Amino acid sequence: MPTPVTGEPDPNGGDCVGCGRCCHHPSHTVHFLESDEHRMGKRLLELYTEEYTQPPGFRFMKNVPTAAGDETHCAGLDVSVPGQYPCAIYEHRPDDCRIVEPGSPACLEARRLGHLGSSVEFHRPR
Ligand code: SF4
Ligand code: SF4
């Protein structure tokens, strides 16, 4: 679980690495479209993503348990430095990750809850 972050989020994303809350979510949250797969490339897809079988053909970021084991976070989150939550694949992250803007309702909810909540809308054209 990320450490507490107080105040309003920097609209330019300046405090996102110190927050990381929207990268804490259950499995099968961050999904891929074909354009995301192209951007990610074969090697990173194998390392960080998994195919979902029901229904088949859907691909998601893998999730791993937090150190405390009380929830899960995205496998792309680099948790090697305590209190810092950079994305290890930032340039290649899928569009789902680009939807949550600092200061948006989904961001504010994630900061309140400590993890991504239900207010994020992943509606994208297919
Ligand atoms: S919840 Fe907001 S401030 Fe925190 S990482 Fe996500 S976008 Fe950035
Ligand atoms: S791919 Fe990166 S930005 Fe997206 S949820 Fe995972 S760690 Fe966060």
CSV table of N, CA and C and ligand atoms in Angstrom, one decimal:
chain,number,residue,atom,x,y,z
A,1,MET,N,0.8,-1.2,0.0
A,1,MET,CA,0.0,0.0,0.0
A,1,MET,C,0.9,1.2,0.0
A,2,PRO,N,0.6,2.2,-0.9
A,2,PRO,CA,1.4,3.4,-0.9
A,2,PRO,C,1.3,4.2,0.4
A,3,THR,N,2.3,5.0,0.7
A,3,THR,CA,2.3,5.8,1.9
A,3,THR,C,1.3,6.9,1.7
A,4,PRO,N,0.7,7.5,2.7
A,4,PRO,CA,-0.3,8.6,2.6
A,4,PRO,C,0.2,9.8,1.8
A,5,VAL,N,-0.6,10.3,0.9
A,5,VAL,CA,-0.3,11.5,0.2
A,5,VAL,C,-1.4,12.5,0.5
A,6,THR,N,-1.0,13.7,0.9
A,6,THR,CA,-2.0,14.7,1.3
A,6,THR,C,-2.1,15.8,0.3
A,7,GLY,N,-3.2,16.6,0.4
A,7,GLY,CA,-3.3,17.7,-0.5
A,7,GLY,C,-3.8,17.4,-1.9
A,8,GLU,N,-3.8,18.4,-2.8
A,8,GLU,CA,-4.3,18.2,-4.1
A,8,GLU,C,-3.2,17.6,-5.0
A,9,PRO,N,-3.5,16.7,-5.9
A,9,PRO,CA,-2.4,16.2,-6.8
A,9,PRO,C,-1.9,17.2,-7.7
A,10,ASP,N,-0.7,17.2,-8.0
A,10,ASP,CA,-0.1,18.1,-9.0
A,10,ASP,C,-0.7,17.8,-10.4
A,11,PRO,N,-1.3,18.8,-11.0
A,11,PRO,CA,-2.0,18.5,-12.3
A,11,PRO,C,-1.0,18.0,-13.4
A,12,ASN,N,0.3,18.3,-13.2
A,12,ASN,CA,1.3,17.9,-14.2
A,12,ASN,C,1.9,16.5,-13.9
A,13,GLY,N,1.4,15.9,-12.8
A,13,GLY,CA,1.9,14.5,-12.5
A,13,GLY,C,3.1,14.5,-11.7
A,14,GLY,N,3.5,15.7,-11.1
A,14,GLY,CA,4.7,15.8,-10.3
A,14,GLY,C,4.8,14.9,-9.1
A,15,ASP,N,3.6,14.5,-8.6
A,15,ASP,CA,3.6,13.7,-7.4
A,15,ASP,C,3.2,12.2,-7.6
A,16,CYS,N,3.0,11.9,-8.9
A,16,CYS,CA,2.5,10.5,-9.2
A,16,CYS,C,3.4,9.4,-8.7
A,17,VAL,N,4.7,9.7,-8.9
A,17,VAL,CA,5.7,8.6,-8.5
A,17,VAL,C,5.7,8.4,-7.0
A,18,GLY,N,5.3,9.5,-6.2
A,18,GLY,CA,5.2,9.3,-4.8
A,18,GLY,C,3.9,8.8,-4.3
A,19,CYS,N,3.0,8.6,-5.3
A,19,CYS,CA,1.6,8.2,-4.9
A,19,CYS,C,1.4,6.8,-5.4
A,20,GLY,N,1.3,6.6,-6.7
A,20,GLY,CA,1.2,5.2,-7.2
A,20,GLY,C,-0.1,4.5,-7.0
A,21,ARG,N,-1.1,5.3,-6.5
A,21,ARG,CA,-2.4,4.6,-6.1
A,21,ARG,C,-3.1,4.0,-7.3
A,22,CYS,N,-3.0,4.7,-8.4
A,22,CYS,CA,-3.8,4.2,-9.6
A,22,CYS,C,-3.2,2.9,-10.2
A,23,CYS,N,-2.0,2.6,-9.7
A,23,CYS,CA,-1.4,1.3,-10.2
A,23,CYS,C,-1.6,0.2,-9.2
A,24,HIS,N,-2.4,0.5,-8.1
A,24,HIS,CA,-2.8,-0.6,-7.2
A,24,HIS,C,-4.3,-0.9,-7.5
A,25,HIS,N,-4.5,-2.1,-8.0
A,25,HIS,CA,-5.8,-2.5,-8.4
A,25,HIS,C,-5.9,-4.0,-8.5
A,26,PRO,N,-7.1,-4.6,-8.6
A,26,PRO,CA,-7.2,-6.0,-8.8
A,26,PRO,C,-6.7,-6.5,-10.2
A,27,SER,N,-6.5,-7.8,-10.3
A,27,SER,CA,-6.1,-8.3,-11.6
A,27,SER,C,-7.2,-8.0,-12.7
A,28,HIS,N,-6.8,-8.1,-13.9
A,28,HIS,CA,-7.7,-7.9,-15.0
A,28,HIS,C,-8.4,-6.5,-15.0
A,29,THR,N,-7.6,-5.6,-14.7
A,29,THR,CA,-8.0,-4.2,-14.7
A,29,THR,C,-7.5,-3.4,-15.9
A,30,VAL,N,-6.2,-3.5,-16.1
A,30,VAL,CA,-5.5,-2.8,-17.2
A,30,VAL,C,-5.5,-3.7,-18.5
A,31,HIS,N,-6.3,-3.4,-19.5
A,31,HIS,CA,-6.4,-4.3,-20.6
A,31,HIS,C,-5.8,-3.6,-21.8
A,32,PHE,N,-5.5,-4.5,-22.8
A,32,PHE,CA,-4.8,-4.1,-24.0
A,32,PHE,C,-5.7,-4.2,-25.3
A,33,LEU,N,-5.5,-3.2,-26.1
A,33,LEU,CA,-6.0,-3.3,-27.5
A,33,LEU,C,-4.8,-3.5,-28.4
A,34,GLU,N,-5.1,-3.8,-29.6
A,34,GLU,CA,-4.0,-4.1,-30.6
A,34,GLU,C,-2.9,-3.1,-30.6
A,35,SER,N,-3.3,-1.8,-30.6
A,35,SER,CA,-2.3,-0.7,-30.6
A,35,SER,C,-1.4,-0.7,-29.4
A,36,ASP,N,-2.0,-1.1,-28.2
A,36,ASP,CA,-1.2,-1.2,-27.0
A,36,ASP,C,-0.1,-2.3,-27.2
A,37,GLU,N,-0.6,-3.5,-27.8
A,37,GLU,CA,0.3,-4.6,-27.9
A,37,GLU,C,1.5,-4.2,-28.8
A,38,HIS,N,1.2,-3.5,-29.9
A,38,HIS,CA,2.3,-3.1,-30.8
A,38,HIS,C,3.3,-2.2,-30.1
A,39,ARG,N,2.8,-1.2,-29.3
A,39,ARG,CA,3.6,-0.3,-28.6
A,39,ARG,C,4.5,-1.1,-27.5
A,40,MET,N,3.9,-2.1,-26.9
A,40,MET,CA,4.6,-2.8,-25.8
A,40,MET,C,5.7,-3.7,-26.4
A,41,GLY,N,5.4,-4.4,-27.5
A,41,GLY,CA,6.5,-5.3,-28.1
A,41,GLY,C,6.5,-6.6,-27.4
A,42,LYS,N,7.0,-7.6,-28.1
A,42,LYS,CA,6.9,-9.0,-27.7
A,42,LYS,C,7.5,-9.3,-26.4
A,43,ARG,N,8.7,-8.8,-26.2
A,43,ARG,CA,9.5,-9.1,-24.9
A,43,ARG,C,8.7,-8.6,-23.7
A,44,LEU,N,8.3,-7.3,-23.7
A,44,LEU,CA,7.6,-6.8,-22.6
A,44,LEU,C,6.2,-7.5,-22.4
A,45,LEU,N,5.6,-7.8,-23.5
A,45,LEU,CA,4.3,-8.5,-23.4
A,45,LEU,C,4.4,-9.8,-22.6
A,46,GLU,N,5.5,-10.5,-23.0
A,46,GLU,CA,5.8,-11.8,-22.3
A,46,GLU,C,6.1,-11.6,-20.8
A,47,LEU,N,6.8,-10.6,-20.5
A,47,LEU,CA,7.2,-10.3,-19.1
A,47,LEU,C,6.0,-9.8,-18.2
A,48,TYR,N,5.3,-8.9,-18.8
A,48,TYR,CA,4.4,-8.1,-17.9
A,48,TYR,C,2.9,-8.4,-18.1
A,49,THR,N,2.5,-9.1,-19.1
A,49,THR,CA,1.1,-9.3,-19.4
A,49,THR,C,0.7,-10.8,-19.5
A,50,GLU,N,-0.6,-10.9,-19.4
A,50,GLU,CA,-1.2,-12.3,-19.5
A,50,GLU,C,-2.4,-12.3,-20.3
A,51,GLU,N,-2.6,-13.4,-21.0
A,51,GLU,CA,-3.9,-13.5,-21.8
A,51,GLU,C,-5.0,-14.1,-20.9
A,52,TYR,N,-6.1,-13.6,-21.1
A,52,TYR,CA,-7.3,-14.0,-20.4
A,52,TYR,C,-8.0,-15.0,-21.2
A,53,THR,N,-8.5,-16.1,-20.6
A,53,THR,CA,-9.1,-17.2,-21.4
A,53,THR,C,-10.6,-17.1,-21.5
A,54,GLN,N,-11.2,-16.3,-20.6
A,54,GLN,CA,-12.7,-16.3,-20.6
A,54,GLN,C,-13.2,-14.9,-20.6
A,55,PRO,N,-13.5,-14.2,-21.7
A,55,PRO,CA,-13.4,-14.8,-23.0
A,55,PRO,C,-12.0,-14.8,-23.5
A,56,PRO,N,-11.6,-15.6,-24.5
A,56,PRO,CA,-10.3,-15.7,-25.0
A,56,PRO,C,-9.9,-14.4,-25.8
A,57,GLY,N,-8.7,-14.2,-25.9
A,57,GLY,CA,-8.2,-13.1,-26.8
A,57,GLY,C,-8.0,-11.7,-26.1
A,58,PHE,N,-8.4,-11.7,-24.8
A,58,PHE,CA,-8.2,-10.5,-24.0
A,58,PHE,C,-6.9,-10.5,-23.3
A,59,ARG,N,-6.2,-9.4,-23.3
A,59,ARG,CA,-4.9,-9.4,-22.6
A,59,ARG,C,-4.9,-8.3,-21.6
A,60,PHE,N,-4.3,-8.6,-20.4
A,60,PHE,CA,-4.2,-7.6,-19.3
A,60,PHE,C,-2.8,-7.6,-18.8
A,61,MET,N,-2.5,-6.5,-18.1
A,61,MET,CA,-1.3,-6.4,-17.3
A,61,MET,C,-1.4,-7.5,-16.2
A,62,LYS,N,-0.3,-8.1,-15.9
A,62,LYS,CA,-0.2,-9.0,-14.7
A,62,LYS,C,-0.3,-8.2,-13.4
A,63,ASN,N,-0.8,-8.9,-12.4
A,63,ASN,CA,-0.8,-8.3,-11.1
A,63,ASN,C,0.0,-9.1,-10.1
A,64,VAL,N,0.5,-8.5,-9.1
A,64,VAL,CA,1.3,-9.2,-8.1
A,64,VAL,C,0.9,-8.7,-6.7
A,65,PRO,N,1.0,-9.5,-5.6
A,65,PRO,CA,0.6,-9.1,-4.3
A,65,PRO,C,1.6,-8.0,-3.8
A,66,THR,N,1.0,-7.1,-3.0
A,66,THR,CA,1.9,-6.1,-2.3
A,66,THR,C,2.7,-6.8,-1.3
A,67,ALA,N,3.7,-6.1,-0.8
A,67,ALA,CA,4.6,-6.6,0.2
A,67,ALA,C,3.8,-7.1,1.4
A,68,ALA,N,2.8,-6.3,1.8
A,68,ALA,CA,2.0,-6.6,3.0
A,68,ALA,C,1.0,-7.8,2.6
A,69,GLY,N,0.8,-8.1,1.4
A,69,GLY,CA,0.0,-9.1,1.0
A,69,GLY,C,-1.5,-8.8,1.1
A,70,ASP,N,-1.8,-7.5,1.3
A,70,ASP,CA,-3.2,-7.2,1.6
A,70,ASP,C,-4.0,-6.8,0.3
A,71,GLU,N,-3.3,-6.6,-0.8
A,71,GLU,CA,-3.9,-6.2,-2.0
A,71,GLU,C,-2.9,-6.5,-3.1
A,72,THR,N,-3.3,-6.1,-4.3
A,72,THR,CA,-2.3,-6.4,-5.5
A,72,THR,C,-2.1,-5.1,-6.2
A,73,HIS,N,-0.9,-5.1,-6.9
A,73,HIS,CA,-0.6,-4.0,-7.7
A,73,HIS,C,-0.1,-4.5,-9.1
A,74,CYS,N,-0.1,-3.6,-10.0
A,74,CYS,CA,0.3,-3.9,-11.4
A,74,CYS,C,1.8,-4.4,-11.4
A,75,ALA,N,2.1,-5.5,-12.2
A,75,ALA,CA,3.4,-6.0,-12.2
A,75,ALA,C,4.4,-5.0,-12.8
A,76,GLY,N,3.9,-4.0,-13.5
A,76,GLY,CA,4.8,-3.0,-14.1
A,76,GLY,C,5.3,-1.9,-13.1
A,77,LEU,N,4.7,-2.0,-11.9
A,77,LEU,CA,5.1,-1.0,-10.9
A,77,LEU,C,6.4,-1.4,-10.2
A,78,ASP,N,7.4,-0.4,-10.2
A,78,ASP,CA,8.7,-0.7,-9.6
A,78,ASP,C,8.6,-0.3,-8.2
A,79,VAL,N,8.6,-1.3,-7.3
A,79,VAL,CA,8.5,-1.0,-5.8
A,79,VAL,C,9.8,-1.2,-5.1
A,80,SER,N,10.9,-1.1,-5.9
A,80,SER,CA,12.3,-1.4,-5.3
A,80,SER,C,12.7,-0.3,-4.3
A,81,VAL,N,12.2,0.9,-4.5
A,81,VAL,CA,12.6,2.0,-3.6
A,81,VAL,C,11.4,2.3,-2.7
A,82,PRO,N,11.5,2.1,-1.4
A,82,PRO,CA,10.3,2.4,-0.5
A,82,PRO,C,9.8,3.8,-0.7
A,83,GLY,N,8.5,3.9,-0.8
A,83,GLY,CA,7.8,5.2,-1.0
A,83,GLY,C,7.9,5.8,-2.4
A,84,GLN,N,8.4,5.1,-3.3
A,84,GLN,CA,8.5,5.5,-4.7
A,84,GLN,C,7.8,4.5,-5.6
A,85,TYR,N,7.0,5.0,-6.5
A,85,TYR,CA,6.2,4.0,-7.3
A,85,TYR,C,6.2,4.4,-8.8
A,86,PRO,N,7.4,4.3,-9.4
A,86,PRO,CA,7.6,4.6,-10.8
A,86,PRO,C,7.1,3.4,-11.6
A,87,CYS,N,6.6,3.7,-12.8
A,87,CYS,CA,6.2,2.6,-13.8
A,87,CYS,C,7.5,2.2,-14.5
A,88,ALA,N,7.8,0.9,-14.5
A,88,ALA,CA,9.0,0.3,-15.1
A,88,ALA,C,8.9,0.3,-16.6
A,89,ILE,N,7.7,0.5,-17.1
A,89,ILE,CA,7.5,0.5,-18.6
A,89,ILE,C,6.7,1.7,-19.1
A,90,TYR,N,7.0,2.8,-18.4
A,90,TYR,CA,6.3,4.0,-18.6
A,90,TYR,C,6.0,4.4,-20.1
A,91,GLU,N,7.1,4.4,-20.9
A,91,GLU,CA,7.0,4.8,-22.3
A,91,GLU,C,6.1,3.8,-23.1
A,92,HIS,N,6.0,2.6,-22.6
A,92,HIS,CA,5.3,1.5,-23.3
A,92,HIS,C,3.9,1.2,-22.7
A,93,ARG,N,3.5,1.9,-21.6
A,93,ARG,CA,2.3,1.6,-20.9
A,93,ARG,C,1.1,1.7,-21.9
A,94,PRO,N,0.1,0.9,-21.6
A,94,PRO,CA,-1.1,0.9,-22.5
A,94,PRO,C,-2.0,2.1,-22.3
A,95,ASP,N,-2.9,2.3,-23.2
A,95,ASP,CA,-3.7,3.5,-23.1
A,95,ASP,C,-4.6,3.6,-21.8
A,96,ASP,N,-5.0,2.4,-21.3
A,96,ASP,CA,-5.7,2.4,-20.0
A,96,ASP,C,-5.0,3.3,-19.0
A,97,CYS,N,-3.7,3.2,-18.9
A,97,CYS,CA,-2.9,3.9,-17.9
A,97,CYS,C,-2.9,5.4,-18.2
A,98,ARG,N,-3.1,5.8,-19.4
A,98,ARG,CA,-3.1,7.2,-19.8
A,98,ARG,C,-4.4,7.9,-19.6
A,99,ILE,N,-5.4,7.1,-19.2
A,99,ILE,CA,-6.7,7.7,-19.0
A,99,ILE,C,-6.9,8.4,-17.6
A,100,VAL,N,-6.2,7.9,-16.6
A,100,VAL,CA,-6.3,8.5,-15.3
A,100,VAL,C,-5.4,9.7,-15.2
A,101,GLU,N,-6.0,10.9,-15.3
A,101,GLU,CA,-5.2,12.1,-15.2
A,101,GLU,C,-5.2,12.6,-13.7
A,102,PRO,N,-4.0,13.2,-13.3
A,102,PRO,CA,-3.9,13.7,-12.0
A,102,PRO,C,-5.0,14.7,-11.8
A,103,GLY,N,-5.7,14.6,-10.7
A,103,GLY,CA,-6.8,15.6,-10.4
A,103,GLY,C,-8.2,15.1,-10.9
A,104,SER,N,-8.2,14.1,-11.8
A,104,SER,CA,-9.5,13.6,-12.3
A,104,SER,C,-10.3,12.9,-11.2
A,105,PRO,N,-11.6,12.7,-11.4
A,105,PRO,CA,-12.4,12.0,-10.4
A,105,PRO,C,-11.8,10.6,-10.0
A,106,ALA,N,-11.3,9.9,-11.0
A,106,ALA,CA,-10.7,8.6,-10.7
A,106,ALA,C,-9.4,8.7,-9.9
A,107,CYS,N,-8.6,9.8,-10.2
A,107,CYS,CA,-7.4,10.0,-9.4
A,107,CYS,C,-7.8,10.4,-8.0
A,108,LEU,N,-8.7,11.3,-7.8
A,108,LEU,CA,-9.1,11.7,-6.4
A,108,LEU,C,-9.7,10.5,-5.6
A,109,GLU,N,-10.4,9.7,-6.3
A,109,GLU,CA,-11.0,8.5,-5.6
A,109,GLU,C,-9.8,7.6,-5.2
A,110,ALA,N,-8.9,7.3,-6.2
A,110,ALA,CA,-7.8,6.5,-5.8
A,110,ALA,C,-7.0,7.0,-4.7
A,111,ARG,N,-6.8,8.3,-4.6
A,111,ARG,CA,-6.0,8.9,-3.5
A,111,ARG,C,-6.8,8.7,-2.2
A,112,ARG,N,-8.1,8.8,-2.3
A,112,ARG,CA,-8.9,8.6,-1.1
A,112,ARG,C,-8.9,7.2,-0.6
A,113,LEU,N,-9.0,6.2,-1.6
A,113,LEU,CA,-9.1,4.8,-1.2
A,113,LEU,C,-7.8,4.1,-1.0
A,114,GLY,N,-6.7,4.6,-1.6
A,114,GLY,CA,-5.4,4.0,-1.5
A,114,GLY,C,-5.2,3.0,-2.7
A,115,HIS,N,-6.2,2.9,-3.5
A,115,HIS,CA,-6.1,2.1,-4.7
A,115,HIS,C,-7.1,2.5,-5.7
A,116,LEU,N,-6.9,2.1,-7.0
A,116,LEU,CA,-7.9,2.5,-8.0
A,116,LEU,C,-9.3,2.0,-7.7
A,117,GLY,N,-10.3,2.9,-7.8
A,117,GLY,CA,-11.6,2.5,-7.5
A,117,GLY,C,-12.5,2.3,-8.7
A,118,SER,N,-13.8,2.5,-8.5
A,118,SER,CA,-14.7,2.1,-9.6
A,118,SER,C,-15.0,3.3,-10.5
A,119,SER,N,-14.6,4.5,-10.2
A,119,SER,CA,-15.0,5.7,-11.0
A,119,SER,C,-14.2,5.8,-12.3
A,120,VAL,N,-13.1,5.1,-12.4
A,120,VAL,CA,-12.3,5.1,-13.7
A,120,VAL,C,-13.1,4.5,-14.8
A,121,GLU,N,-13.2,5.2,-16.0
A,121,GLU,CA,-13.9,4.6,-17.1
A,121,GLU,C,-12.9,4.3,-18.2
A,122,PHE,N,-12.8,3.0,-18.5
A,122,PHE,CA,-11.9,2.5,-19.5
A,122,PHE,C,-12.6,2.4,-20.9
A,123,HIS,N,-13.5,3.3,-21.2
A,123,HIS,CA,-14.2,3.2,-22.5
A,123,HIS,C,-13.3,3.8,-23.5
A,124,ARG,N,-12.9,2.9,-24.5
A,124,ARG,CA,-12.1,3.3,-25.6
A,124,ARG,C,-12.6,2.8,-26.9
A,125,PRO,N,-12.5,3.5,-28.0
A,125,PRO,CA,-12.9,2.9,-29.2
A,125,PRO,C,-12.1,1.7,-29.6
A,126,ARG,N,-12.8,0.6,-30.1
A,126,ARG,CA,-12.1,-0.6,-30.5
A,126,ARG,C,-11.7,-0.5,-31.9
B,1,SF4,S1,-3.9,8.6,-8.1
B,1,SF4,FE1,-3.5,10.5,-9.2
B,1,SF4,S2,-1.7,11.4,-8.2
B,1,SF4,FE2,-1.8,9.2,-7.7
B,1,SF4,S3,-0.6,8.2,-9.3
B,1,SF4,FE3,-2.7,8.2,-10.0
B,1,SF4,S4,-2.9,10.0,-11.2
B,1,SF4,FE4,-1.0,10.3,-10.0
B,2,SF4,S1,1.6,-0.3,-16.6
B,2,SF4,FE1,2.7,1.3,-15.4
B,2,SF4,S2,1.3,3.0,-15.3
B,2,SF4,FE2,0.1,1.2,-16.0
B,2,SF4,S3,-0.8,0.4,-14.1
B,2,SF4,FE3,1.1,-0.7,-14.5
B,2,SF4,S4,2.7,0.4,-13.3
B,2,SF4,FE4,0.9,1.7,-13.5
